[in-house]
mmCIF file of C-alpha atoms in Angstrom:
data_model
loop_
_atom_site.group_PDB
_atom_site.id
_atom_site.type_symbol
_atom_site.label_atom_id
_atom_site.label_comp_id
_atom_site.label_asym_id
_atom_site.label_seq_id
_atom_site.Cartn_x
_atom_site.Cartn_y
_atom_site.Cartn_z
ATOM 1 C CA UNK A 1 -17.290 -40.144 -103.545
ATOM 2 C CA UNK A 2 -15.160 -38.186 -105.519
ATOM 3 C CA UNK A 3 -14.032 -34.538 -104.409
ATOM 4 C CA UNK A 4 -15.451 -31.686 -106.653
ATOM 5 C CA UNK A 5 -12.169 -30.471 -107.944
ATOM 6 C CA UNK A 6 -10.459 -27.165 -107.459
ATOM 7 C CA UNK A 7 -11.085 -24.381 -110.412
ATOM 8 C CA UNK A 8 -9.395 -21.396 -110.579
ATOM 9 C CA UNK A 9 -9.870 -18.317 -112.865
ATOM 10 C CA UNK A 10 -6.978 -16.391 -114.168
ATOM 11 C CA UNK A 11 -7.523 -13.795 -116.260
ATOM 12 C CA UNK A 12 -6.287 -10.128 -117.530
ATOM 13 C CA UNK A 13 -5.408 -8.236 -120.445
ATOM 14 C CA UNK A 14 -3.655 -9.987 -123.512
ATOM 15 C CA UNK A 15 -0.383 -10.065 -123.521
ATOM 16 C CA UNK A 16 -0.659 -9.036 -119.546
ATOM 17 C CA UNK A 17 1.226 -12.459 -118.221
ATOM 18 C CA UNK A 18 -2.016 -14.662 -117.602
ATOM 19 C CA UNK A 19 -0.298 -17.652 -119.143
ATOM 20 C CA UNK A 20 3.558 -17.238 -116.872
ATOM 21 C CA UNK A 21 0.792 -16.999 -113.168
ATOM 22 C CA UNK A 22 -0.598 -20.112 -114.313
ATOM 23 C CA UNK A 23 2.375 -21.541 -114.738
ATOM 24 C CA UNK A 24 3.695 -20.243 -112.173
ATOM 25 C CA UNK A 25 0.616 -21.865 -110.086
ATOM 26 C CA UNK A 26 1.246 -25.542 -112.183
ATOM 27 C CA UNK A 27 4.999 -25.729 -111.531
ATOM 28 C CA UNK A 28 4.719 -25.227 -107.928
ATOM 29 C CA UNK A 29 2.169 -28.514 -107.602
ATOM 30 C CA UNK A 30 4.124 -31.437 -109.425
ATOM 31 C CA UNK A 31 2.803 -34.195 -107.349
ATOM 32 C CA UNK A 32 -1.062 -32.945 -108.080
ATOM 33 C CA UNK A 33 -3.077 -33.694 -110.407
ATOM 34 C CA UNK A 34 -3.930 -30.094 -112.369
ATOM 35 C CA UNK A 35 -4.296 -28.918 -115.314
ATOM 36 C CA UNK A 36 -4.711 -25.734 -117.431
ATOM 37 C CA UNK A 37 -7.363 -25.277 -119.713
ATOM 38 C CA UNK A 38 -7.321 -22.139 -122.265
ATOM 39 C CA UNK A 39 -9.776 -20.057 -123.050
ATOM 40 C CA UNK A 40 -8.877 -19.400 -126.131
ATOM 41 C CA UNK A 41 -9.477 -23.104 -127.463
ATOM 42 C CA UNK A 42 -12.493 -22.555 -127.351
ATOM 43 C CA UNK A 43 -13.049 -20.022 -130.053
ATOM 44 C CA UNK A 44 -15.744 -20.488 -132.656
ATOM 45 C CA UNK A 45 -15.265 -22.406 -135.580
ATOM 46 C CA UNK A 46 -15.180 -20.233 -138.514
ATOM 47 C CA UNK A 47 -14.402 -22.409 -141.619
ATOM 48 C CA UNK A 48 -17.445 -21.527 -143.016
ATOM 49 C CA UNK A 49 -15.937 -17.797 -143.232
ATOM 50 C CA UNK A 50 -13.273 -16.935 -146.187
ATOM 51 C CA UNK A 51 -9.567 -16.262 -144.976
ATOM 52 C CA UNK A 52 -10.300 -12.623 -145.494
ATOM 53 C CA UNK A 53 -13.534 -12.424 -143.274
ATOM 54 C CA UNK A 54 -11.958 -14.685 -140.300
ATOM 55 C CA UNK A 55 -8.988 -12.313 -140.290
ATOM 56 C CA UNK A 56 -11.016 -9.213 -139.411
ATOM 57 C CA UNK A 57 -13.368 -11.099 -137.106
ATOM 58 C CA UNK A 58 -12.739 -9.164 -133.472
ATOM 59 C CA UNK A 59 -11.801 -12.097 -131.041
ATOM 60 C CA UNK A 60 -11.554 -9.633 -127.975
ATOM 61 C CA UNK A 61 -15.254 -9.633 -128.002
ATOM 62 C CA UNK A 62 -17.354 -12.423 -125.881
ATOM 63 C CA UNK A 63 -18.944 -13.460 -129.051
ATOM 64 C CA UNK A 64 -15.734 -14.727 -130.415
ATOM 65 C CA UNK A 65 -15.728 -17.749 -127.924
ATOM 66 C CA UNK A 66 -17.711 -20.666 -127.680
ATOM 67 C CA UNK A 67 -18.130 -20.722 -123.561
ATOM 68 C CA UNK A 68 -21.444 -22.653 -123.610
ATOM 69 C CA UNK A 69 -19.117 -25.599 -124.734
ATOM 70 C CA UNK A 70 -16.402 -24.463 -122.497
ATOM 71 C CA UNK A 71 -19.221 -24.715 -119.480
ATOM 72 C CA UNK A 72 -20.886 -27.827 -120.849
ATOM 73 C CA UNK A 73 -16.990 -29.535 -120.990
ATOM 74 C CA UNK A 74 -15.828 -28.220 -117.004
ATOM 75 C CA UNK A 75 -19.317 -29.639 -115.601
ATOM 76 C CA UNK A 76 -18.402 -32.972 -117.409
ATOM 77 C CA UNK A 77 -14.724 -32.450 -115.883
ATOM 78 C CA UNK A 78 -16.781 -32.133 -112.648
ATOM 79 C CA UNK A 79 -18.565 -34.448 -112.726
ATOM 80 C CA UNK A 80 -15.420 -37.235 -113.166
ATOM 81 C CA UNK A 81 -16.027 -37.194 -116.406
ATOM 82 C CA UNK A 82 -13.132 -36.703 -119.528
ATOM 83 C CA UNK A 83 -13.111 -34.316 -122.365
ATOM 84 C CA UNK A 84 -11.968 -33.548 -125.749
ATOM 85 C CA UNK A 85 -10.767 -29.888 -126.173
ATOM 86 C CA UNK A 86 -10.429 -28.195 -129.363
ATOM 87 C CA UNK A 87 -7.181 -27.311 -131.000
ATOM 88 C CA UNK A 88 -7.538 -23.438 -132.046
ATOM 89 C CA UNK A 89 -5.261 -22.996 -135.771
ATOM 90 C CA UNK A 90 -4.084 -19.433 -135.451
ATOM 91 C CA UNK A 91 -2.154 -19.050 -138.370
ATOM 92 C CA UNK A 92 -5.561 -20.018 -140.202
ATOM 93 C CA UNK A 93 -8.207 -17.857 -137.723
ATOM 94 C CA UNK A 94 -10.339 -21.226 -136.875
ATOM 95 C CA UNK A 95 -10.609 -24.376 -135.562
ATOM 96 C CA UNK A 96 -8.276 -27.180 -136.671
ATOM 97 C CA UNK A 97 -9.517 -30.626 -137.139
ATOM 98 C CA UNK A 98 -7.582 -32.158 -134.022
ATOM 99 C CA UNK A 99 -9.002 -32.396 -130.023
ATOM 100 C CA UNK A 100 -6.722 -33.046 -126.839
ATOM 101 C CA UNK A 101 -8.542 -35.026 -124.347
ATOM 102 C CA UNK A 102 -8.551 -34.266 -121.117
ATOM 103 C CA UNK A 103 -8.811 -36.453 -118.016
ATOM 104 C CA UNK A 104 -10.628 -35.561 -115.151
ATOM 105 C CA UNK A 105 -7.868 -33.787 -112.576
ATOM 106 C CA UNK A 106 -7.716 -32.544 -108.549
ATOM 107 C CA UNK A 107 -7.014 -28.634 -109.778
ATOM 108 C CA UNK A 108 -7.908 -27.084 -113.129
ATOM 109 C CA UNK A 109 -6.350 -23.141 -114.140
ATOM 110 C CA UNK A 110 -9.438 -21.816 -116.263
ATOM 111 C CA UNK A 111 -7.181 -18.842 -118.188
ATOM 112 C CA UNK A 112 -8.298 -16.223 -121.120
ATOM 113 C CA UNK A 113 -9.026 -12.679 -121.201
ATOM 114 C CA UNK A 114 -13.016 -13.179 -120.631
ATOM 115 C CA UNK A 115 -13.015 -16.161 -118.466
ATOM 116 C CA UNK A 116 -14.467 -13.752 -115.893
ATOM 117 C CA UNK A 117 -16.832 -12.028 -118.384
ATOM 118 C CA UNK A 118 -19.601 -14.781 -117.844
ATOM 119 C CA UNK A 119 -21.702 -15.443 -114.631
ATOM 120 C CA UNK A 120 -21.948 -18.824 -115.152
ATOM 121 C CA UNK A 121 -18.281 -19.371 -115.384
ATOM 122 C CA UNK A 122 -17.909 -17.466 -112.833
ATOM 123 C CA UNK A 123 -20.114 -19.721 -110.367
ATOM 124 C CA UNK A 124 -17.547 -22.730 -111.374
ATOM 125 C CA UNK A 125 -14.400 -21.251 -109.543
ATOM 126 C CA UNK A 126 -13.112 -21.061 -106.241
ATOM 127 C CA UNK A 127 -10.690 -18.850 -106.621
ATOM 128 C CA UNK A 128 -10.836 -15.659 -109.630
ATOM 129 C CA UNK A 129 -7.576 -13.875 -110.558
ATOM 130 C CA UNK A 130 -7.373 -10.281 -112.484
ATOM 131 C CA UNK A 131 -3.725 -10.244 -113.618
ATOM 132 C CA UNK A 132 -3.188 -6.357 -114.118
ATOM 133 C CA UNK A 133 -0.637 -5.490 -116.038
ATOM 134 C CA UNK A 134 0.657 -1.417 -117.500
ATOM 135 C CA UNK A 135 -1.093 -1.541 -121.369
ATOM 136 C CA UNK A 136 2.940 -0.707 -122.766
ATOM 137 C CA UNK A 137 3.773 -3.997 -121.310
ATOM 138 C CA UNK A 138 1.240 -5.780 -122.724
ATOM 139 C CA UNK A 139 1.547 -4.370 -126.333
ATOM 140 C CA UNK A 140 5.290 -5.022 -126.082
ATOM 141 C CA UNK A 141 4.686 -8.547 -125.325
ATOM 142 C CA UNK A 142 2.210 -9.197 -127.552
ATOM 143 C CA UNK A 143 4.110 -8.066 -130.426
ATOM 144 C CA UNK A 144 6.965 -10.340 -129.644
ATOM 145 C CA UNK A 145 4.624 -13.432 -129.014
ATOM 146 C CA UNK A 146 2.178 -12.708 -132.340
ATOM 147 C CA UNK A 147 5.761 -12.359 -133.949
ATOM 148 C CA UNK A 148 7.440 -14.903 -133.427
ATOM 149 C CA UNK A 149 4.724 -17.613 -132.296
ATOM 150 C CA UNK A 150 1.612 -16.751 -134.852
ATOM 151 C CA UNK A 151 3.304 -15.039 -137.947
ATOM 152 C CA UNK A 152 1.922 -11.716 -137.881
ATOM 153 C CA UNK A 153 3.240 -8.968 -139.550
ATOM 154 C CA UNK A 154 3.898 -5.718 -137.130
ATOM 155 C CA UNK A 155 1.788 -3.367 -139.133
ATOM 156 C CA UNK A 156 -0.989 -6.058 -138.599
ATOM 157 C CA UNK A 157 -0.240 -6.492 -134.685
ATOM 158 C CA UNK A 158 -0.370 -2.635 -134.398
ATOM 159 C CA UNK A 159 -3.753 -1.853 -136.243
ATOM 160 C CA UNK A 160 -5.432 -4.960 -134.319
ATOM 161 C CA UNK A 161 -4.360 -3.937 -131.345
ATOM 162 C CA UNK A 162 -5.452 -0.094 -131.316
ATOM 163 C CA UNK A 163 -8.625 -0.861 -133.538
ATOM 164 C CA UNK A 164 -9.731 -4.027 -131.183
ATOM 165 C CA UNK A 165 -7.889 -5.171 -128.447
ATOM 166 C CA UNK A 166 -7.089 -2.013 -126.259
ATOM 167 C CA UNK A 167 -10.970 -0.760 -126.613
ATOM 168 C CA UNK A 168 -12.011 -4.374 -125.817
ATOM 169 C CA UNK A 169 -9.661 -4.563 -122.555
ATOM 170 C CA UNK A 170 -11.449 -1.331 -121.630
ATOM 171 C CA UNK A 171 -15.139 -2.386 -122.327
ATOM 172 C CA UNK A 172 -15.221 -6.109 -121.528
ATOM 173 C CA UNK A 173 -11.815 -7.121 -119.719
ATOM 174 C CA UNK A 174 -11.021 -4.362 -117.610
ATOM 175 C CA UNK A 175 -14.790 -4.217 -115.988
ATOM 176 C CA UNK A 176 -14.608 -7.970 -114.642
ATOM 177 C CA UNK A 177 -11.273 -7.198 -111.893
ATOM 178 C CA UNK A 178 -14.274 -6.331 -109.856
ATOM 179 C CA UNK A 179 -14.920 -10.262 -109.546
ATOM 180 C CA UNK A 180 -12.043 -10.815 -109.028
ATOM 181 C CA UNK A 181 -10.718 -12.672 -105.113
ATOM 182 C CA UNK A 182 -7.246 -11.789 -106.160
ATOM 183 C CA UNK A 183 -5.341 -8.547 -108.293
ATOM 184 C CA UNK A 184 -1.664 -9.259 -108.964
ATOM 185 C CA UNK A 185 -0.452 -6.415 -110.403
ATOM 186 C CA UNK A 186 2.992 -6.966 -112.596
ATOM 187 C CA UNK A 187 1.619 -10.631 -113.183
ATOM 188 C CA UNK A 188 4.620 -13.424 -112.546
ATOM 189 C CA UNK A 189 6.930 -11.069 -110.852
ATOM 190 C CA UNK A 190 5.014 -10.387 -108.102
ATOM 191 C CA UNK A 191 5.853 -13.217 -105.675
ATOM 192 C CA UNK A 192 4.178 -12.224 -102.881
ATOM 193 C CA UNK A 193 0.791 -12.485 -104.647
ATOM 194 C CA UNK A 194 0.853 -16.163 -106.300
ATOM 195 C CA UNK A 195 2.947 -17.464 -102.914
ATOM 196 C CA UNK A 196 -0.772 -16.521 -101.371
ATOM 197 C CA UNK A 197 -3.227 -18.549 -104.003
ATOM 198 C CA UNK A 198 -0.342 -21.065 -104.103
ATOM 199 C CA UNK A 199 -1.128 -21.481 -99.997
ATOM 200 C CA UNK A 200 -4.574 -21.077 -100.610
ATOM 201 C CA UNK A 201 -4.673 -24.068 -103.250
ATOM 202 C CA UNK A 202 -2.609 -25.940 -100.961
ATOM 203 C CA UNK A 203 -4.919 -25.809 -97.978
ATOM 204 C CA UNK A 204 -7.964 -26.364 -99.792
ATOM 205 C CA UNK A 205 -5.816 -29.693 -101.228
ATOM 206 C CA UNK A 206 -5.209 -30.940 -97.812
ATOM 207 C CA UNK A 207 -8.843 -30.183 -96.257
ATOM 208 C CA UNK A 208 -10.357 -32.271 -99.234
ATOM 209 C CA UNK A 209 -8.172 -35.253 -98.540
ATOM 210 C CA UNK A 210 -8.209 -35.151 -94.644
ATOM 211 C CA UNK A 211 -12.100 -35.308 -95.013
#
């Protein structure tokens, strides 16, 4: 019988260094099988929206996402079963045409800034992580990233991220570190922290295959 894999939650403000802990988590694992599934795939579709309306659309807010299909796809994952994932177009604000597929794996990283936001997610991991990171850090990187990755403009960056993204980390984000098992604070730098989920992950890895 196959064992129910591992899922962990990482999540924390944008631009707080969710993406570099799961990494961090992934690289130290080469000989598992895991895998990192994003949040943020999973927003809605909104071709049926003009350019204009998908740009102002506020994807900081739980509506933005799709997570009943994000649910519906880990059960199948859990259940041995593969996947395809959506590919999220951010230039364009909406779904592209294309899907990954993904296999079913030993360890899956669940990451995005409201991956803790929902009970029912929630009830799918075995081990939650609130990544908590200064708000000037996280502005700084998300500039650079939105700048050179998505092909904002700065004046656009700004205005999102004082109009939406800071009162959204406030209302929706910030509120869920209380689920949280783990708070790294500083995110990737702080060693100490992911060497204990790393060891954690580890032990649960060798107590599923000594059974």
């Amino acid at each position: 019988m196959r064992k129910k894999p591992i899922i962990i939650g990482v999540t924390g403000g944008s631009g707080g260094g969710k993406t570099s802990v799961s990494r961090a988590i992934l690289s130290h694992f080469p000989d598992e099988n895991i895998a990192m599934i994003e949040h943020d795939s999973y927003y809605k579709d909104q071709s049926h929206l003009t350019f204009e309306e998908r740009v102002v659309t506020n994807y900081d807010h739980p509506l933005a996402f799709d997570t009943d299909l994000m649910i519906e796809h880990l059960n199948e994952l859990i259940a041995g079963r593969s996947v395809d994932i959506p590919v999220y177009d951010y230039t364009q604000h909406t779904r592209s045409s294309k899907t990954y597929r993904q296999e079913p794996q030993d360890v899956f990283i669940v990451e995005g800034i409201l991956v803790l936001e929902d009970k029912r997610l929630r009830d799918l991991m075995d081990i939650k992580v609130f990544v908590d990171t200064d708000d000037d850090i996280r502005i700084i990187r998300r500039i650079k990233r939105d700048m050179e990755e998505r092909g904002r403009s700065l004046d656009s960056i700004i205005e999102q991220y004082t109009s939406v993204v800071k009162p959204m980390y406030h209302q929706f984000i910030e509120p869920t570190k209380r689920y949280a098992d783990v708070v790294i604070p500083e995110g990737v730098s702080n060693v100490v922290a992911i060497d204990l989920i790393n060891t954690k992950v580890a032990s649960i890895l060798s107590a599923s295959t000594s059974d």
